[in-house]
Coordinates of C-alpha atoms in Angstrom, one line a residue:
Chain R
M1 CA -19.6 -15.1 274.8
N2 CA -17.7 -16.0 271.7
P3 CA -18.7 -13.2 269.3
T4 CA -17.5 -15.2 266.3
A5 CA -19.6 -18.2 267.3
S6 CA -20.9 -20.0 264.2
A7 CA -24.4 -21.2 265.1
P8 CA -26.3 -22.9 262.4
A9 CA -30.0 -22.9 262.8
T10 CA -30.6 -25.3 265.7
G11 CA -32.5 -28.3 264.5
L12 CA -35.8 -29.0 266.2
R13 CA -37.8 -32.0 265.7
A14 CA -40.4 -31.9 263.0
R15 CA -43.8 -30.4 263.9
T16 CA -46.7 -32.7 264.5
P17 CA -50.3 -31.9 265.0
A18 CA -49.9 -32.9 268.7
D19 CA -47.5 -30.0 269.1
E20 CA -50.2 -27.4 268.4
G21 CA -50.3 -24.9 271.3
V22 CA -48.0 -27.0 273.4
A23 CA -44.7 -25.6 274.6
R24 CA -42.2 -28.3 274.1
P25 CA -39.7 -29.0 276.8
V26 CA -36.5 -27.1 276.1
D27 CA -34.4 -30.3 275.8
E28 CA -36.4 -31.3 272.8
H29 CA -35.7 -28.0 271.2
R30 CA -32.1 -28.8 271.1
A31 CA -30.4 -30.9 268.5
E32 CA -26.8 -31.2 267.4
P33 CA -25.7 -28.2 265.5
G34 CA -25.6 -29.1 261.8
G35 CA -22.4 -28.9 259.8
P36 CA -22.1 -26.8 256.7
A37 CA -24.4 -28.1 254.0
E38 CA -24.8 -25.8 251.0
A39 CA -25.8 -28.3 248.4
G40 CA -28.4 -31.0 248.0
P41 CA -31.7 -31.1 249.8
D42 CA -30.2 -29.5 252.9
E43 CA -28.9 -26.5 251.1
P44 CA -29.8 -23.5 253.2
V45 CA -32.0 -20.8 251.7
F46 CA -30.0 -18.1 253.5
S47 CA -26.4 -18.3 254.8
F48 CA -25.0 -15.5 256.9
R49 CA -21.2 -15.4 257.0
D50 CA -19.5 -13.2 259.5
V51 CA -22.1 -10.4 259.0
T52 CA -21.7 -7.2 260.8
L53 CA -24.1 -4.2 260.5
R54 CA -23.0 -1.0 262.1
F55 CA -25.4 1.9 262.5
D56 CA -24.4 5.2 264.3
A57 CA -21.2 3.6 265.5
T58 CA -23.1 0.7 267.1
D59 CA -22.8 -2.9 265.9
V60 CA -26.5 -3.8 265.5
L61 CA -25.3 -7.2 264.3
D62 CA -21.8 -8.4 265.3
R63 CA -20.1 -11.0 263.2
V64 CA -23.3 -13.2 262.7
T65 CA -22.8 -16.5 261.1
C66 CA -25.9 -18.7 260.7
R67 CA -28.1 -20.5 258.2
F68 CA -31.8 -20.9 257.5
G69 CA -33.2 -24.0 255.8
D70 CA -35.8 -24.6 253.2
G71 CA -39.4 -25.9 253.6
C72 CA -39.6 -25.3 257.3
V73 CA -40.3 -22.6 259.9
S74 CA -37.0 -21.1 261.2
V75 CA -37.6 -18.9 264.2
L76 CA -35.3 -16.0 265.0
T77 CA -35.6 -15.2 268.6
G78 CA -34.0 -13.2 271.4
P79 CA -34.7 -10.3 273.6
S80 CA -35.8 -6.9 272.3
G81 CA -33.0 -5.0 270.6
A82 CA -31.0 -8.1 269.9
G83 CA -31.0 -7.4 266.1
K84 CA -33.6 -9.9 265.0
T85 CA -35.5 -7.5 262.7
T86 CA -32.3 -6.2 261.3
L87 CA -31.1 -9.7 260.5
L88 CA -34.4 -10.4 258.8
R89 CA -34.2 -7.1 256.7
L90 CA -30.8 -8.3 255.4
C91 CA -32.6 -11.2 253.7
N92 CA -34.5 -9.0 251.3
R93 CA -32.0 -6.2 251.2
L94 CA -34.0 -3.6 253.0
D95 CA -30.7 -3.3 254.8
V96 CA -27.2 -4.4 253.7
P97 CA -24.3 -5.6 255.8
T98 CA -21.5 -3.3 256.7
T99 CA -19.1 -6.3 256.4
G100 CA -19.7 -10.0 255.7
T101 CA -21.8 -11.8 253.2
V102 CA -25.4 -13.0 253.0
L103 CA -26.0 -15.9 250.5
F104 CA -29.4 -16.7 249.0
R105 CA -29.4 -20.3 247.8
G106 CA -25.6 -20.1 247.6
R107 CA -25.4 -16.8 245.7
D108 CA -24.2 -13.5 247.2
L109 CA -27.2 -11.2 247.8
A110 CA -25.1 -8.2 246.7
T111 CA -24.9 -9.6 243.2
L112 CA -28.6 -10.2 242.8
D113 CA -31.2 -7.7 241.5
P114 CA -32.9 -6.4 244.6
L115 CA -36.3 -6.0 243.0
A116 CA -36.4 -9.5 241.6
L117 CA -35.1 -10.8 244.9
R118 CA -37.8 -9.1 246.9
R119 CA -40.5 -10.8 244.8
R120 CA -38.9 -14.2 245.6
V121 CA -38.4 -13.3 249.3
G122 CA -41.7 -11.8 250.6
M123 CA -42.0 -10.0 253.9
V124 CA -44.8 -9.4 256.4
F125 CA -44.1 -6.6 258.8
Q126 CA -44.8 -6.2 262.5
R127 CA -47.8 -4.0 262.1
P128 CA -50.3 -4.5 259.4
T129 CA -49.2 -2.1 256.6
L130 CA -52.2 -2.0 254.3
F131 CA -52.0 0.9 251.8
P132 CA -54.9 3.4 251.5
G133 CA -57.8 2.0 249.5
T134 CA -59.5 -1.3 249.1
L135 CA -57.9 -4.8 249.4
G136 CA -58.1 -4.9 245.7
D137 CA -56.1 -1.7 245.4
N138 CA -53.6 -3.2 247.8
F139 CA -53.3 -6.4 245.8
A140 CA -52.9 -4.5 242.6
V141 CA -49.6 -3.1 244.0
A142 CA -48.2 -6.6 244.2
A143 CA -50.0 -8.1 241.2
P144 CA -51.5 -5.5 238.8
A145 CA -53.2 -8.1 236.7
G146 CA -55.7 -8.8 239.4
G147 CA -58.9 -10.8 238.7
R148 CA -59.0 -14.4 239.8
A149 CA -55.5 -14.2 241.4
H150 CA -56.7 -11.6 243.9
E151 CA -59.7 -13.7 244.9
D152 CA -57.4 -16.8 245.3
A153 CA -55.1 -14.8 247.5
L154 CA -57.9 -13.8 249.8
E155 CA -59.1 -17.5 250.0
A156 CA -55.5 -18.6 250.7
V157 CA -55.5 -16.6 253.9
G158 CA -59.1 -17.6 254.8
L159 CA -60.7 -14.3 254.0
P160 CA -63.9 -14.1 251.9
A161 CA -63.2 -13.8 248.2
D162 CA -65.8 -10.9 247.9
W163 CA -63.7 -8.7 250.2
L164 CA -61.7 -7.1 247.3
D165 CA -63.9 -4.0 247.5
R166 CA -63.5 -3.7 251.2
P167 CA -61.5 -0.7 252.4
G168 CA -58.4 -1.8 254.3
D169 CA -59.1 0.4 257.3
Q170 CA -62.3 -1.5 258.0
L171 CA -60.5 -4.7 258.8
S172 CA -59.6 -5.9 262.3
G173 CA -55.9 -6.2 263.1
G174 CA -55.8 -10.0 262.5
E175 CA -57.7 -9.6 259.2
A176 CA -55.4 -6.8 258.1
Q177 CA -52.4 -8.9 258.8
R178 CA -53.8 -11.8 256.9
A179 CA -54.6 -9.4 254.0
C180 CA -50.9 -8.3 254.1
L181 CA -49.9 -12.0 253.9
A182 CA -52.2 -12.4 250.9
R183 CA -50.7 -9.4 249.3
T184 CA -47.2 -10.8 249.9
L185 CA -48.2 -14.2 248.5
L186 CA -49.3 -12.5 245.2
T187 CA -45.7 -11.9 244.2
G188 CA -45.2 -15.7 244.3
P189 CA -42.5 -15.8 246.9
E190 CA -40.4 -18.9 247.8
V191 CA -39.4 -17.5 251.2
L192 CA -41.6 -15.7 253.7
L193 CA -40.0 -13.3 256.2
M194 CA -42.3 -12.7 259.1
D195 CA -41.2 -9.8 261.3
E196 CA -43.1 -10.4 264.6
P197 CA -46.3 -10.4 262.6
T198 CA -48.5 -11.3 265.6
A199 CA -47.1 -8.6 268.0
S200 CA -50.3 -6.5 267.8
L201 CA -52.8 -9.4 267.5
D202 CA -54.9 -11.2 270.0
F203 CA -54.4 -14.9 270.6
A204 CA -57.0 -16.2 268.2
A205 CA -55.7 -14.1 265.4
T206 CA -52.2 -15.1 266.3
R207 CA -53.0 -18.8 266.1
T208 CA -54.8 -18.2 262.7
L209 CA -51.7 -16.6 261.2
E210 CA -49.4 -19.2 262.7
E211 CA -51.4 -22.0 261.3
L212 CA -51.6 -20.3 257.9
T213 CA -47.8 -19.9 257.8
T214 CA -46.9 -23.3 259.1
G215 CA -49.2 -24.7 256.5
L216 CA -47.3 -22.8 253.8
A217 CA -44.1 -24.2 255.2
R218 CA -45.5 -27.7 254.8
T219 CA -46.0 -27.0 251.1
G220 CA -42.3 -26.3 250.8
M221 CA -42.0 -22.6 251.5
A222 CA -39.1 -21.4 253.6
V223 CA -40.4 -19.3 256.5
I224 CA -38.2 -17.2 258.8
W225 CA -40.3 -15.9 261.7
V226 CA -39.0 -13.3 264.2
S227 CA -40.5 -13.7 267.6
H228 CA -39.6 -12.8 271.2
D229 CA -42.5 -14.9 272.5
L230 CA -41.0 -18.2 273.4
S231 CA -44.3 -20.0 273.7
Q232 CA -44.8 -19.0 270.1
V233 CA -41.3 -20.4 269.3
A234 CA -42.4 -23.6 270.9
R235 CA -45.6 -23.8 268.9
I236 CA -44.2 -23.1 265.4
A237 CA -40.4 -23.5 265.2
D238 CA -38.8 -26.3 263.2
T239 CA -35.5 -24.7 263.9
S240 CA -34.4 -21.7 265.8
V241 CA -31.6 -19.1 266.0
V242 CA -31.2 -17.1 269.2
L243 CA -29.7 -13.7 269.0
L244 CA -28.2 -11.9 272.0
E245 CA -27.0 -8.3 271.7
G246 CA -26.4 -8.6 268.0
R247 CA -24.6 -11.9 268.0
V248 CA -25.7 -15.5 267.6
A249 CA -26.0 -17.1 271.0
T250 CA -23.7 -20.0 271.8
D251 CA -25.5 -23.4 272.2
G252 CA -25.3 -23.0 275.9
E253 CA -26.7 -19.5 275.9
A254 CA -29.5 -20.6 273.5
T255 CA -30.5 -23.5 275.7
A256 CA -30.6 -21.2 278.8
Y257 CA -32.5 -18.6 276.9
L258 CA -35.1 -21.0 275.6
A259 CA -35.4 -22.8 278.9
G260 CA -35.9 -19.5 280.8
S261 CA -38.9 -18.5 278.9
V262 CA -40.5 -21.9 278.4
R263 CA -40.3 -22.4 282.2
H264 CA -41.6 -18.9 282.7
E265 CA -38.7 -18.1 284.9
G266 CA -38.4 -14.5 283.6
P267 CA -35.7 -13.3 281.3
P268 CA -32.9 -15.6 280.8
G269 CA -29.5 -14.7 282.1
G270 CA -26.1 -15.3 280.4
E271 CA -25.5 -18.2 282.7
A272 CA -24.4 -20.5 279.9
P273 CA -23.5 -24.0 281.2
Chain Z
M1 CA -59.5 59.5 252.8
T2 CA -56.3 60.5 251.2
A3 CA -57.6 60.7 247.7
T4 CA -55.0 63.1 246.4
S5 CA -52.1 60.9 247.4
V6 CA -53.8 57.8 245.8
T7 CA -54.2 59.5 242.5
T8 CA -50.6 60.4 242.4
G9 CA -49.5 57.2 244.0
Y10 CA -46.8 59.0 245.9
V11 CA -45.9 58.3 249.5
G12 CA -43.5 60.8 251.0
W13 CA -41.4 60.5 254.2
V14 CA -44.2 62.1 256.2
G15 CA -46.6 59.5 254.7
L16 CA -44.3 56.7 255.6
V17 CA -44.0 57.9 259.2
A18 CA -47.7 58.3 259.4
S19 CA -48.2 54.7 258.2
L20 CA -46.2 53.6 261.3
A21 CA -49.5 54.4 263.2
L22 CA -50.7 51.1 261.8
V23 CA -47.6 49.3 263.4
G24 CA -48.5 51.2 266.6
M25 CA -51.9 49.7 266.5
A26 CA -50.4 46.2 266.2
V27 CA -48.1 47.0 269.1
A28 CA -51.1 48.2 271.2
I29 CA -52.9 44.9 270.5
S30 CA -49.8 43.0 271.5
L31 CA -49.6 44.9 274.8
W32 CA -53.3 44.6 275.5
Q33 CA -53.4 40.9 274.9
R34 CA -49.9 40.3 276.5
L35 CA -48.6 38.7 273.3
D36 CA -45.1 39.7 274.1
L37 CA -44.6 40.6 270.4
E38 CA -43.9 44.3 270.7
R39 CA -40.2 44.0 270.2
S40 CA -40.7 41.6 267.2
L41 CA -43.2 44.0 265.6
V42 CA -40.9 47.0 266.0
W43 CA -37.8 45.1 264.9
A44 CA -39.7 43.6 261.8
S45 CA -40.9 47.1 260.8
V46 CA -37.4 48.7 261.2
R47 CA -35.8 45.8 259.2
A48 CA -38.4 46.1 256.5
I49 CA -37.7 49.8 256.0
V50 CA -33.9 49.4 256.1
Q51 CA -34.0 46.4 253.7
L52 CA -36.4 48.0 251.3
L53 CA -34.3 51.2 251.3
A54 CA -31.2 49.2 250.6
V55 CA -32.8 47.2 247.9
G56 CA -34.3 50.4 246.4
A57 CA -30.8 51.9 246.2
V58 CA -29.4 48.8 244.5
L59 CA -32.3 48.6 242.2
A60 CA -31.9 52.3 241.2
V61 CA -28.4 51.3 240.0
V62 CA -29.4 48.0 238.4
L63 CA -32.4 49.5 236.6
S64 CA -30.4 52.4 235.3
P65 CA -30.3 52.3 231.5
R66 CA -26.5 52.8 231.5
V67 CA -25.9 49.6 233.5
P68 CA -25.5 46.4 231.4
L69 CA -28.3 43.7 231.5
A70 CA -25.7 41.2 232.9
V71 CA -26.0 43.1 236.2
S72 CA -29.7 42.3 236.3
W73 CA -29.0 38.6 235.7
L74 CA -26.4 38.7 238.4
W75 CA -29.1 40.1 240.7
V76 CA -31.4 37.2 239.8
V77 CA -28.6 34.7 240.6
F78 CA -28.1 36.4 244.0
M79 CA -31.9 36.1 244.7
V80 CA -31.8 32.4 243.9
V81 CA -28.8 31.7 246.1
F82 CA -30.2 33.7 248.9
A83 CA -33.6 31.9 248.6
A84 CA -31.8 28.5 248.6
E85 CA -30.1 29.5 251.8
T86 CA -33.4 30.6 253.3
I87 CA -34.9 27.2 252.4
R88 CA -32.1 25.4 254.1
R89 CA -32.7 27.3 257.3
R90 CA -36.4 26.9 257.2
A91 CA -36.2 23.2 256.5
P92 CA -33.3 21.9 258.7
E93 CA -34.5 18.3 258.7
V94 CA -34.3 18.1 254.9
P95 CA -31.1 16.3 253.7
R96 CA -29.1 18.2 251.1
A97 CA -31.6 21.0 251.1
R98 CA -29.3 23.7 249.8
P99 CA -28.2 22.1 246.5
L100 CA -31.7 20.7 245.9
A101 CA -33.2 24.2 246.5
L102 CA -30.6 25.8 244.2
A103 CA -31.4 23.3 241.5
S104 CA -35.2 23.6 241.9
L105 CA -35.3 27.4 242.1
G106 CA -32.8 27.8 239.3
L107 CA -34.8 25.5 237.1
A108 CA -38.1 27.2 237.9
T109 CA -36.6 30.7 237.3
A110 CA -35.0 29.6 234.0
V111 CA -38.1 27.9 232.6
T112 CA -40.6 30.6 233.5
L113 CA -38.5 33.5 232.4
L114 CA -37.7 31.7 229.2
V115 CA -41.4 31.4 228.5
L116 CA -42.1 35.0 229.5
F117 CA -39.4 36.5 227.4
G118 CA -39.3 33.8 224.7
L119 CA -42.9 34.3 223.9
G120 CA -42.5 38.1 224.1
I121 CA -45.0 38.5 226.9
F122 CA -42.8 41.1 228.6
P123 CA -39.9 43.0 226.9
L124 CA -36.5 41.8 228.0
D125 CA -34.9 44.6 230.1
A126 CA -33.7 45.2 233.6
R127 CA -37.1 46.7 234.5
T128 CA -38.8 43.4 233.8
I129 CA -36.1 40.8 234.6
V130 CA -35.6 41.8 238.2
P131 CA -39.1 42.1 239.5
L132 CA -40.4 39.1 237.6
A133 CA -37.6 36.9 238.8
G134 CA -38.4 38.3 242.3
M135 CA -42.0 37.1 242.0
V136 CA -40.9 33.7 240.8
V137 CA -38.3 33.2 243.6
G138 CA -40.3 34.7 246.4
N139 CA -43.4 32.6 245.7
A140 CA -41.5 29.5 244.8
L141 CA -39.5 29.7 248.0
T142 CA -42.6 29.1 250.2
S143 CA -43.9 26.2 248.1
T144 CA -40.4 24.6 248.0
V145 CA -40.2 24.7 251.7
V146 CA -43.6 23.1 252.0
A147 CA -42.8 20.4 249.4
A148 CA -39.5 19.5 251.0
R149 CA -40.8 19.4 254.6
R150 CA -43.8 17.4 253.5
V151 CA -41.7 14.8 251.6
V152 CA -39.5 14.3 254.6
A153 CA -42.6 14.0 256.9
E154 CA -44.3 11.6 254.6
F155 CA -41.3 9.3 254.3
S156 CA -40.7 9.5 258.1
D157 CA -44.3 8.9 259.2
K158 CA -45.1 6.3 256.5
R159 CA -41.7 4.6 256.4
S160 CA -43.3 1.2 257.0
E161 CA -45.7 1.7 254.1
V162 CA -42.9 2.7 251.8
E163 CA -40.8 -0.3 252.9
A164 CA -43.8 -2.5 252.4
R165 CA -44.0 -1.3 248.8
L166 CA -40.3 -1.9 248.4
A167 CA -40.7 -5.4 249.9
L168 CA -43.2 -6.2 247.2
G169 CA -40.5 -5.6 244.6
L170 CA -41.4 -2.0 243.6
S171 CA -38.6 0.2 242.5
S172 CA -37.8 3.2 244.7
R173 CA -39.5 5.5 242.1
D174 CA -42.7 3.5 242.1
A175 CA -42.6 3.0 245.9
S176 CA -42.2 6.8 246.5
R177 CA -44.8 8.0 243.9
P178 CA -47.9 8.2 246.2
Y179 CA -45.9 10.2 248.9
V180 CA -44.3 12.5 246.4
R181 CA -47.7 13.1 244.8
D182 CA -49.1 14.0 248.2
A183 CA -46.3 16.4 249.0
L184 CA -46.6 18.0 245.6
R185 CA -50.4 18.5 246.0
T186 CA -49.9 20.1 249.4
A187 CA -47.3 22.5 248.0
M188 CA -49.4 23.5 245.0
I189 CA -52.9 23.7 246.4
P190 CA -52.5 27.0 248.3
Q191 CA -51.3 28.8 245.1
I192 CA -54.2 27.3 243.2
E193 CA -56.6 28.5 245.9
A194 CA -55.0 32.0 245.8
T195 CA -55.4 32.1 242.0
K196 CA -59.1 31.2 242.3
A197 CA -59.7 33.9 245.0
V198 CA -57.8 36.6 243.2
G199 CA -59.8 39.8 242.7
L200 CA -62.7 38.5 244.8
V201 CA -61.0 38.1 248.1
F202 CA -57.8 40.1 247.7
L203 CA -56.1 42.4 245.2
P204 CA -52.7 41.2 244.5
G205 CA -49.6 43.3 245.0
A206 CA -48.5 43.9 241.4
M207 CA -52.0 45.1 240.4
T208 CA -52.4 47.2 243.5
G209 CA -49.0 48.8 242.9
L210 CA -49.8 49.5 239.2
I211 CA -53.1 51.1 240.1
L212 CA -51.6 53.2 242.9
A213 CA -48.9 54.3 240.4
G214 CA -51.6 55.6 238.1
E215 CA -51.8 52.7 235.5
K216 CA -55.2 52.0 233.9
P217 CA -57.0 49.2 235.7
L218 CA -57.3 47.0 232.6
Q219 CA -53.6 47.2 231.9
A220 CA -52.9 46.4 235.6
V221 CA -55.3 43.4 235.3
L222 CA -53.5 42.0 232.3
V223 CA -50.1 42.3 233.9
Q224 CA -51.4 40.8 237.1
A225 CA -53.0 37.8 235.3
A226 CA -49.7 37.1 233.5
V227 CA -47.9 37.3 236.8
M228 CA -50.3 34.9 238.5
F229 CA -49.8 32.4 235.8
L230 CA -46.1 32.9 236.1
I231 CA -46.3 32.1 239.8
L232 CA -48.4 29.0 239.2
G233 CA -45.9 27.7 236.7
A234 CA -43.0 28.6 239.0
V235 CA -44.6 26.9 242.0
A236 CA -45.4 23.8 240.1
T237 CA -41.9 23.5 238.6
T238 CA -40.0 24.2 241.7
S239 CA -42.2 21.9 243.9
A240 CA -42.0 19.1 241.5
A241 CA -38.2 19.4 241.1
M242 CA -37.8 19.6 244.9
S243 CA -40.1 16.7 245.7
I244 CA -38.8 14.3 243.0
G245 CA -35.1 15.3 243.6
L246 CA -35.5 14.9 247.4
A247 CA -37.3 11.6 247.1
R248 CA -34.4 10.3 245.1
Q249 CA -32.0 11.4 247.9
L250 CA -34.0 9.2 250.3
F251 CA -33.2 6.0 248.5
T252 CA -30.0 4.2 247.7
A253 CA -29.2 3.1 244.2
D254 CA -30.2 -0.5 245.2
H255 CA -33.7 0.7 246.2
R256 CA -33.3 0.9 250.0
L257 CA -34.9 3.7 252.0
V258 CA -32.2 5.6 253.9
R259 CA -32.6 6.2 257.6
L260 CA -33.9 9.7 258.3
S261 CA -33.2 11.3 261.6
R262 CA -36.9 11.5 262.4
A263 CA -37.5 7.9 261.4
T264 CA -38.3 5.4 264.1
G265 CA -37.9 2.2 262.0

């Protein structure tokens, strides 16, 4: 209940193949909160410092302080309306904080060119947002040069390289979302923001996208994945941050929240130990 | 049927009252089909007569050779301001509609009249300034409302698409281009269609008026063609100014899409 709680991304153990599809016991989710580490190999990709975002007199985010690491999948979870998507949108400056600071690799986001930043910090949205036209037309928006790079992008997400001429509206939801991921990868991002990208997908398509993304994290990409599905959190998270009503949950609240869902006991209460 | 009055082009008070028979027909249809539009029809007709009489009285003063040309220009300014206010009322969801409409209509009026008078297509006097500016403002008003409402609808309905473009690193101008283009096409196409159909499907007002007033058909046609091109130019200018200006209002300087009241994102 401490609104100024500083909750660094909670460390989870490293993912192993044995974890695939297995919800880990909540105790294994928990690790000691890490101390500030803004240099060296543990330098966070994003640091939020006392970030508040007010919209229509409501604090969508309330003095949020947290960090997201490099080369791993950080999951941002919490109930609907907790501010997860808003927090994600602050990372590529689709929104800006009312007060507080967001740092990207130690530099204040407000001082960076937003257009260059957005090419380094790619985003995949909740619903597949293919533009009108073919996949090639879509990819040309991200990378006008096209050619081999477009085919490589399709292959990178497991779609046939000869699909460039295929109209976007002929794809299934899962294929479209993979095409959106491919389009995002064409800007050469070092961070991927995934805003509940599997919310409208069936389980097989969800697993495909999860595996693609965790694979990208293994190659060194930082992934911040918003999800309210805690079995998904268990499958993909290296670290997690729990948001409750616009603020970062205390360790106790986070444990209770994650435990509640993993044990399928319904929505977690605020009964922090 | 009333060949004599057509050749003179003169409608007297008796004629005007007689023409109310046509309004009576409309009222009868409303009663028959229970449209509940009788009061509106009567009110609209009365307003039209009163407004036109008032405008006629003012025009009689403005067009008088003794009144300086500046009064005509003042009249044009009044039309632009009034039209901007009308646009604001007709498009309540559009942010900053009044200043944008003032700027777009002002620009369209200035540019088109400059061409008309600069190239000597019409002589510069009160008799040409006021009606030509009226054609510009009246026609531009409709297309400006369409353009403005369409831009807002596009950016509300396709907010996620616009933000997906921004998220790929596109500038707000590049990200908004397809939606501005769509709004602009929607605003301009009706006028293009009207231009195509002119003469075949309908006889436009200026030409009809000139012929009724006894002008030779060829002269009426030349005037009408020039007026149609004037309207095309005005509609394009004002729609473009409104769409582009409005699209800029919808982004911040650091390329973020502002939240619209209709937006659900």
